[in-house]
Short mmCIF file of C-alpha atoms and ligand atoms in Angstrom, two decimals:
data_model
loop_
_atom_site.label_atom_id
_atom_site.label_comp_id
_atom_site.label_asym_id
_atom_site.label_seq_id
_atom_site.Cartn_x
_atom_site.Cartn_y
_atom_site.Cartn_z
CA UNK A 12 0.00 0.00 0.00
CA UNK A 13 1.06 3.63 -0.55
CA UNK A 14 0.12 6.37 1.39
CA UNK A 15 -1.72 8.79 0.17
CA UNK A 16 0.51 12.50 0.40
CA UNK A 17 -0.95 15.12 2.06
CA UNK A 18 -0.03 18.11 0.72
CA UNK A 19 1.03 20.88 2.72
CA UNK A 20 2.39 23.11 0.38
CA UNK A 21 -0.94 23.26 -1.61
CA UNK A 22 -3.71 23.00 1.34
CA UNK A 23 -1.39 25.93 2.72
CA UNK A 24 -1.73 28.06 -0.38
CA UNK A 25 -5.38 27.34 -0.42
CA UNK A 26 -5.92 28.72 2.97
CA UNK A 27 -4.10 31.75 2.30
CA UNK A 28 -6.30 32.18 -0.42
CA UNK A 29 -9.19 31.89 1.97
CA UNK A 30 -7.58 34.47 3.77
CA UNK A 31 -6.90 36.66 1.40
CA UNK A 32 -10.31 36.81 0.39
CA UNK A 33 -11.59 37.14 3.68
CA UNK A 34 -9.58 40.49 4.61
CA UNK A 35 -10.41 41.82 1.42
CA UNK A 36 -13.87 41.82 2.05
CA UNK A 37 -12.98 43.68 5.22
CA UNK A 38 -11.48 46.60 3.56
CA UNK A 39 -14.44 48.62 2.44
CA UNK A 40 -14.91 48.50 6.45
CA UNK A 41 -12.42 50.46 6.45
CA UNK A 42 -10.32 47.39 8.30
CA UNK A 43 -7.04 46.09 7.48
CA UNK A 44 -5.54 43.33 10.19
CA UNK A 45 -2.02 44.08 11.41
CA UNK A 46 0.89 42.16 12.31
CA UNK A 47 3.98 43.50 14.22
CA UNK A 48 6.88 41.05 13.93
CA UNK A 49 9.44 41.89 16.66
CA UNK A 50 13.19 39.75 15.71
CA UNK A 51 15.74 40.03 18.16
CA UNK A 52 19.21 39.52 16.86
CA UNK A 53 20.70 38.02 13.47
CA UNK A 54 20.23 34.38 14.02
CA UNK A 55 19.92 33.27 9.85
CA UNK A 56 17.40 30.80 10.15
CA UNK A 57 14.92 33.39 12.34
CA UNK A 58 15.61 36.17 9.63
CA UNK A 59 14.62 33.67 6.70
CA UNK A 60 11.63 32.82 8.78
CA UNK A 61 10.59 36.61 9.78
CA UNK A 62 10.93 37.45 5.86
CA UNK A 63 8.90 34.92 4.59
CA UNK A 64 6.43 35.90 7.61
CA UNK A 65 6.63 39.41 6.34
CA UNK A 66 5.97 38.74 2.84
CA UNK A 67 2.93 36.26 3.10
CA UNK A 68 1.41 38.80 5.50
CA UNK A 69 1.35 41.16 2.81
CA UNK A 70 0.55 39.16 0.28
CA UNK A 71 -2.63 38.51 2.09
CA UNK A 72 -3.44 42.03 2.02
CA UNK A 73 -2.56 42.21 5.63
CA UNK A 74 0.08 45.02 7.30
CA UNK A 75 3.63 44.27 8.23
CA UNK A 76 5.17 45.94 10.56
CA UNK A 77 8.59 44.83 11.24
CA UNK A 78 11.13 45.49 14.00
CA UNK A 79 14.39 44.66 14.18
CA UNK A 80 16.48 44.70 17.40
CA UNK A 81 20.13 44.30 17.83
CA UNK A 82 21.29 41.18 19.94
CA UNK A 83 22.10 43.26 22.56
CA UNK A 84 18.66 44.29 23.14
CA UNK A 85 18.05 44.22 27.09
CA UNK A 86 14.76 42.55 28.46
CA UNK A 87 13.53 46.33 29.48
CA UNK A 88 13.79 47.76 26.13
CA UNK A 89 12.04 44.99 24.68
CA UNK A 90 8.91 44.83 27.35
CA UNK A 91 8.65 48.68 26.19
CA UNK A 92 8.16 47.69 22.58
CA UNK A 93 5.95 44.91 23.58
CA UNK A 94 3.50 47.59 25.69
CA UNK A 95 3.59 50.43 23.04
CA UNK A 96 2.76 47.24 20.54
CA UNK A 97 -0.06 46.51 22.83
CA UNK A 98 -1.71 49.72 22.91
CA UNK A 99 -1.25 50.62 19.06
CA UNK A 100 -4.54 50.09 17.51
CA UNK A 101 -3.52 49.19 13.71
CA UNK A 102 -1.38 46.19 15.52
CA UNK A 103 -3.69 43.08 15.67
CA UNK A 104 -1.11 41.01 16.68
CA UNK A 105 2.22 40.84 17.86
CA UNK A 106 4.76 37.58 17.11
CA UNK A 107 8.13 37.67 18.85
CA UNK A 108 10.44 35.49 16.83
CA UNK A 109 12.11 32.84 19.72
CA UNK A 110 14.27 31.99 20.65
CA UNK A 111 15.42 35.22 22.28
CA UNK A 112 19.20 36.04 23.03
CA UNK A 113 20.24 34.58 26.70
CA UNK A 114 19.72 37.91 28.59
CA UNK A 115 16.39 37.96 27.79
CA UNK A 116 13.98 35.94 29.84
CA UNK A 117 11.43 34.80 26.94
CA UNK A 118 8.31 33.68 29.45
CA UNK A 119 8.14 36.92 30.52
CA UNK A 120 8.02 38.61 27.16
CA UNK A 121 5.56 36.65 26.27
CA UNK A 122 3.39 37.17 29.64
CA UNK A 123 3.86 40.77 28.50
CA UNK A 124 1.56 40.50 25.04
CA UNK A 125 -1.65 41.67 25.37
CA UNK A 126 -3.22 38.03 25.25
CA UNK A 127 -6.12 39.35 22.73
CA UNK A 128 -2.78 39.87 20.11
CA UNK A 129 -1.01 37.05 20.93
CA UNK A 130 -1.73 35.60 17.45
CA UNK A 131 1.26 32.74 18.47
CA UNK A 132 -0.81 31.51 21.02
CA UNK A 133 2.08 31.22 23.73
CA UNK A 134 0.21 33.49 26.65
CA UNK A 135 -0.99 31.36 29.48
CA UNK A 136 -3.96 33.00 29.20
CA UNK A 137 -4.83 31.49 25.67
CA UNK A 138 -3.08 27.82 26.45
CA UNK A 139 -5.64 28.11 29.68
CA UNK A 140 -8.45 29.28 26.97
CA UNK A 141 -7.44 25.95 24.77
CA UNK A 142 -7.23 23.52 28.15
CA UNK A 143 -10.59 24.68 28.93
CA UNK A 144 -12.53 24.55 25.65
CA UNK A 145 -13.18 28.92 25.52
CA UNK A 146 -12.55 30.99 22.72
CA UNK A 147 -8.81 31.70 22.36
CA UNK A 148 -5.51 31.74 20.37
CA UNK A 149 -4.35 28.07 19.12
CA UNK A 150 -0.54 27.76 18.58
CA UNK A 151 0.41 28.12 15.17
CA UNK A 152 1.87 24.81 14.45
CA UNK A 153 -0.62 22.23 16.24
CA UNK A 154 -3.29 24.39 14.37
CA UNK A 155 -1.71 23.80 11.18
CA UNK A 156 -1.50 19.71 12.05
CA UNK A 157 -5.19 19.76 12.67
CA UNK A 158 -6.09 21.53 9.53
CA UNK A 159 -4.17 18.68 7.36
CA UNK A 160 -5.89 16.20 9.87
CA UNK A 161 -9.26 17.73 8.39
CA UNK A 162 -8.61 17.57 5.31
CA UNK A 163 -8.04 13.62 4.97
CA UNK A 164 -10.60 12.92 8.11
CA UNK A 165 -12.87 15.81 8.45
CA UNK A 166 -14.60 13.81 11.36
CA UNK A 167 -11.80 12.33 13.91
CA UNK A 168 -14.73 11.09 16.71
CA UNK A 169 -13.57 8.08 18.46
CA UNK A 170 -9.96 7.79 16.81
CA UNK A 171 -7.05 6.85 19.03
CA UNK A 172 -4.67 9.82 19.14
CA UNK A 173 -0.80 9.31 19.56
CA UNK A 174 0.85 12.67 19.74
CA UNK A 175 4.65 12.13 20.47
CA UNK A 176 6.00 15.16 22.22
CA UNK A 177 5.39 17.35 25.31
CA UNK A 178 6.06 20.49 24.43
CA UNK A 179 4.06 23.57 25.56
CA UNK A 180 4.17 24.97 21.63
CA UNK A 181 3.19 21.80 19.70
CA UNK A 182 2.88 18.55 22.03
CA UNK A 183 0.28 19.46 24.89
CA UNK A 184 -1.67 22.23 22.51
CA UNK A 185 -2.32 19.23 19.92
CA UNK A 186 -3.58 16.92 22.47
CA UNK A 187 -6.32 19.56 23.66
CA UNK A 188 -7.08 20.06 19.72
CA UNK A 189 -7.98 16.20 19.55
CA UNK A 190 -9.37 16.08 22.41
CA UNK A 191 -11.52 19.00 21.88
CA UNK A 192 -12.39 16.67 18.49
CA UNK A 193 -13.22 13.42 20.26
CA UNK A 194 -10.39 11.75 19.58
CA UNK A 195 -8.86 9.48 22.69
CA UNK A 196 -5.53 11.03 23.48
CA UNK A 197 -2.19 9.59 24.28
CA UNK A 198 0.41 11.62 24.45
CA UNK A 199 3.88 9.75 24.55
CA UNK A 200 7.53 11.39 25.17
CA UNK A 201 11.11 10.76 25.39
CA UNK A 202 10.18 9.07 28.84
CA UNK A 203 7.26 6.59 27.66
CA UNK A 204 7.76 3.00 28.02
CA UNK A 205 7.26 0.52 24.55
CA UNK A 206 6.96 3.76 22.09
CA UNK A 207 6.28 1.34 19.40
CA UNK A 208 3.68 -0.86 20.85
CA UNK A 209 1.91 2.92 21.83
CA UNK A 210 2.28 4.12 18.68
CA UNK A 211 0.91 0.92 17.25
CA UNK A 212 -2.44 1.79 18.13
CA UNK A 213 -2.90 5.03 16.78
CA UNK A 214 -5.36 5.73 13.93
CA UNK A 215 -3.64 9.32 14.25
CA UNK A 216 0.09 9.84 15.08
CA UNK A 217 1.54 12.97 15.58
CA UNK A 218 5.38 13.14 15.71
CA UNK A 219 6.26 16.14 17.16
CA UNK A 220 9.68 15.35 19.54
CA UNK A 221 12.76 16.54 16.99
CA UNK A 222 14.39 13.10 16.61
CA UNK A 223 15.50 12.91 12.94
CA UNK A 224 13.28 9.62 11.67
CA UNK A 225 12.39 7.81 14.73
CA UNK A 226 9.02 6.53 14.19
CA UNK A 227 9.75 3.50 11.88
CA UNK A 228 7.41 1.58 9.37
CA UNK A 229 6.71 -1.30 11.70
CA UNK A 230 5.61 1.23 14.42
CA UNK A 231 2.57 2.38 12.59
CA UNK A 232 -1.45 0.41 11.89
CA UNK A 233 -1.64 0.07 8.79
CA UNK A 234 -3.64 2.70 7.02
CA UNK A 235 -2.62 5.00 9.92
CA UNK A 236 -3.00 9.08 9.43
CA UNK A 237 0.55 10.11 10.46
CA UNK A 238 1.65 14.28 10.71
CA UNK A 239 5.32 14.43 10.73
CA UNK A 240 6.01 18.01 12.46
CA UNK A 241 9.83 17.08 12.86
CA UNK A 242 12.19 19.55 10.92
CA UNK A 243 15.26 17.86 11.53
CA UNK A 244 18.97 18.28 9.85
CA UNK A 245 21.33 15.08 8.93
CA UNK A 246 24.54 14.58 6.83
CA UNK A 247 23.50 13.55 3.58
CA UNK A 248 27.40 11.59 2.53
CA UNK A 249 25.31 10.97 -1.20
CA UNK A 250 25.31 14.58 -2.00
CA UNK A 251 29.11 14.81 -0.79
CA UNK A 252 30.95 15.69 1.64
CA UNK A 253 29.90 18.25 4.43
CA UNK A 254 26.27 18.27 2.59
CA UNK A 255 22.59 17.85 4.72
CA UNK A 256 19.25 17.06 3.56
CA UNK A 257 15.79 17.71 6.18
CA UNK A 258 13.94 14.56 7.66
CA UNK A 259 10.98 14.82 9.54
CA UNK A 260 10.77 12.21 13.06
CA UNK A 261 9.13 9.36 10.84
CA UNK A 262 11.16 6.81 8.47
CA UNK A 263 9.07 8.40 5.99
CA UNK A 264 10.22 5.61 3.00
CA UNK A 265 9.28 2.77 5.51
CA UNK A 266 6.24 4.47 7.00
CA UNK A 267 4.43 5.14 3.32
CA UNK A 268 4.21 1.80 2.46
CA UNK A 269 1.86 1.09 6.00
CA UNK A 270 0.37 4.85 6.70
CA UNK A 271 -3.22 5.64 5.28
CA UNK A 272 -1.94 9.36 4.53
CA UNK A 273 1.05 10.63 5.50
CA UNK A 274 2.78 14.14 5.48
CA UNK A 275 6.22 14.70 3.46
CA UNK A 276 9.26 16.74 5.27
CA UNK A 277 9.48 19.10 3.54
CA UNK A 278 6.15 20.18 2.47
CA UNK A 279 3.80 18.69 5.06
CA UNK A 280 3.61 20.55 8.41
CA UNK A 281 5.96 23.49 7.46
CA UNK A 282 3.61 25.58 5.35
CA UNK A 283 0.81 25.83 7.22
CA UNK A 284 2.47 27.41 10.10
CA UNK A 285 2.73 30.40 8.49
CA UNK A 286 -0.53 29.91 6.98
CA UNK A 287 -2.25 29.61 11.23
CA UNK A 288 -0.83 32.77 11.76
CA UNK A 289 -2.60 34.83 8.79
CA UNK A 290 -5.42 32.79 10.07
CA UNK A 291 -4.75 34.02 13.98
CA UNK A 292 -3.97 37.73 12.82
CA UNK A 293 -7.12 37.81 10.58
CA UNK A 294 -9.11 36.24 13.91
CA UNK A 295 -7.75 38.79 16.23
CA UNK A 296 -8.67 41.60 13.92
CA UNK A 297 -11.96 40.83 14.44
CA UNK A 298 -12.39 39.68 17.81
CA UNK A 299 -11.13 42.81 18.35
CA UNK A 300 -13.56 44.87 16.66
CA UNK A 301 -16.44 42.59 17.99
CA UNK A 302 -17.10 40.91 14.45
CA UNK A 303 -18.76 37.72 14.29
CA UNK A 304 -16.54 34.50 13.39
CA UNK A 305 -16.79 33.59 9.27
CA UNK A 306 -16.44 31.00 7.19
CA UNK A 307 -12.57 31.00 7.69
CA UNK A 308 -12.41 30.33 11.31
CA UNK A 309 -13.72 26.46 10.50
CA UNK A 310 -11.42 24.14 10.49
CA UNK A 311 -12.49 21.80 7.42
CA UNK A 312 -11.85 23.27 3.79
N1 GUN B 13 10.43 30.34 16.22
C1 GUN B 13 10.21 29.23 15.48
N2 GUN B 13 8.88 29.06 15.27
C2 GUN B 13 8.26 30.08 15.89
C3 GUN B 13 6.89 30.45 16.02
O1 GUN B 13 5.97 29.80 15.52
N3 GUN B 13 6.65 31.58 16.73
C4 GUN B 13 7.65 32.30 17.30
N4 GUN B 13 7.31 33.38 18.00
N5 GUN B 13 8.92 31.99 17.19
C5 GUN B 13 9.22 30.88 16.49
#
């Protein structure tokens, strides 16, 4: 059997389109969402990942407002652009890029947003709102894993759930997404005894720990939905010397040939990160303004 592929790339691009559609018909209100991106420092990766933010925001017909901060930015200087963010009406929401240079204490810059724009869903505030099933903001990345979910299962009732991973951004936030969609949750980690044998009875697994291909073929029912969310580097000695390609955490050569769908790396998860926080920054705009939730805020295409 081969899995079917589910396409990140292009379910990503379709929601953007939704997007896109949906703030344009917000303009002749007069309303156009706002995003302030705040990148601390000249870490590469984070400034290829703030452009391409920058640049999808826009193309959504959303505004960008970008700040860049040297790395010696102290934590005081940074909580006043965080509160003068807060109280500027034209910013929806506000995404600090993380991680944050050592002499910054990150929890508390987060604490700091204004939890109606924190479009990255990171407040405790909105992980509370998610825990307890209230209107809120849903992490960027889990969101995007649910969205793919829908769109091979649009009804998940009764599944068994296996999300591997515990972090506060991805691992926990997924399990209250399933949850929240009747699923029955498991959520396995680095510590969980007979991974395999857990994993085995997932009609859903979510890998989501950072270990480059560690969910193997054999560890998966067949015709399994499986969301690789891993991102993870490895020498790659067949394209020469000193060269790397990106896995995901799933063997995903072994694990197409017993998955019922299956998400590439990269391509799968990636895209609709970005994607969740047009989606977020659109959402805030009007929770803001007291509009009533549209068509986009559903989770099924
Ligand atoms: N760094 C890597 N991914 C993210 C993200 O989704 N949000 C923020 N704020 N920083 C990140």
């Amino acid at each position: 059997m081969t899995a079917t592929l589910i396409d990140g790339k292009a379910i990503a691009a379709s929601w953007r389109a939704r997007i896109g559609a949906a703030v344009a018909d917000l303009a002749p209100q007069g309303l156009r969402p706002g995003l302030a991106v705040v990148l601390v420092g000249d870490d590469p990766a984070s400034q290829i990942y703030v452009r391409s933010k920058m640049r999808q925001t826009v193309e959504a017909g959303m505004r960008s407002f970008d700040h860049a901060l040297s790395a010696s930015t102290t934590q005081d200087e940074l909580l006043a652009l965080v509160a003068k963010l807060n109280a500027d009406p034209d910013v929806d929401g506000i995404l600090v890029q993380l991680p944050l240079p050592p002499q910054i204490d990150a929890q508390a810059v987060i604490e700091a947003i204004d939890p109606a724009k924190d479009v990255d869903g990171f407040h405790p505030v909105n992980a509370g709102r998610l825990l307890t099933g209230t209107p809120g903001f849903v992490p960027c990345t889990p969101l995007g894993c649910l969205l793919l979910l829908h769109s091979i299962r649009p009804d998940l009732t009764g599944l068994d759930a296996v999300v591997i991973g515990r972090s506060a951004i991805v691992g926990k936030p997924m399990a209250q997404l399933l949850i929240r969609e009747n699923c029955t949750v498991t959520v396995a980690h680095s510590r969980t005894r007979n991974l395999p044998e857990v994993c085995r009875r997932a009609d859903v697994l979510v890998a989501a720990v950072g270990r480059p291909e560690l969910v193997r073929g054999d560890w998966l029912k067949p015709g399994a939905t499986v969301i690789d969310v891993g991102i993870n580097r490895v020498p790659n000695p067949a394209a020469g010397e000193g060269r790397t390609r990106i896995v995901g955490d799933v063997a995903f050569a072994e694990a197409v040939d017993v998955a019922g769908a299956i998400t590439p790396v990269p391509g799968g998860v990636g895209p609709m990160t970005i994607a969740c926080l047009l989606r977020n920054t659109l959402e805030a705009a009007c929770r803001r303004r007291g509009l009533p939730p549209e068509r986009w805020s559903a989770t099924t295409a």
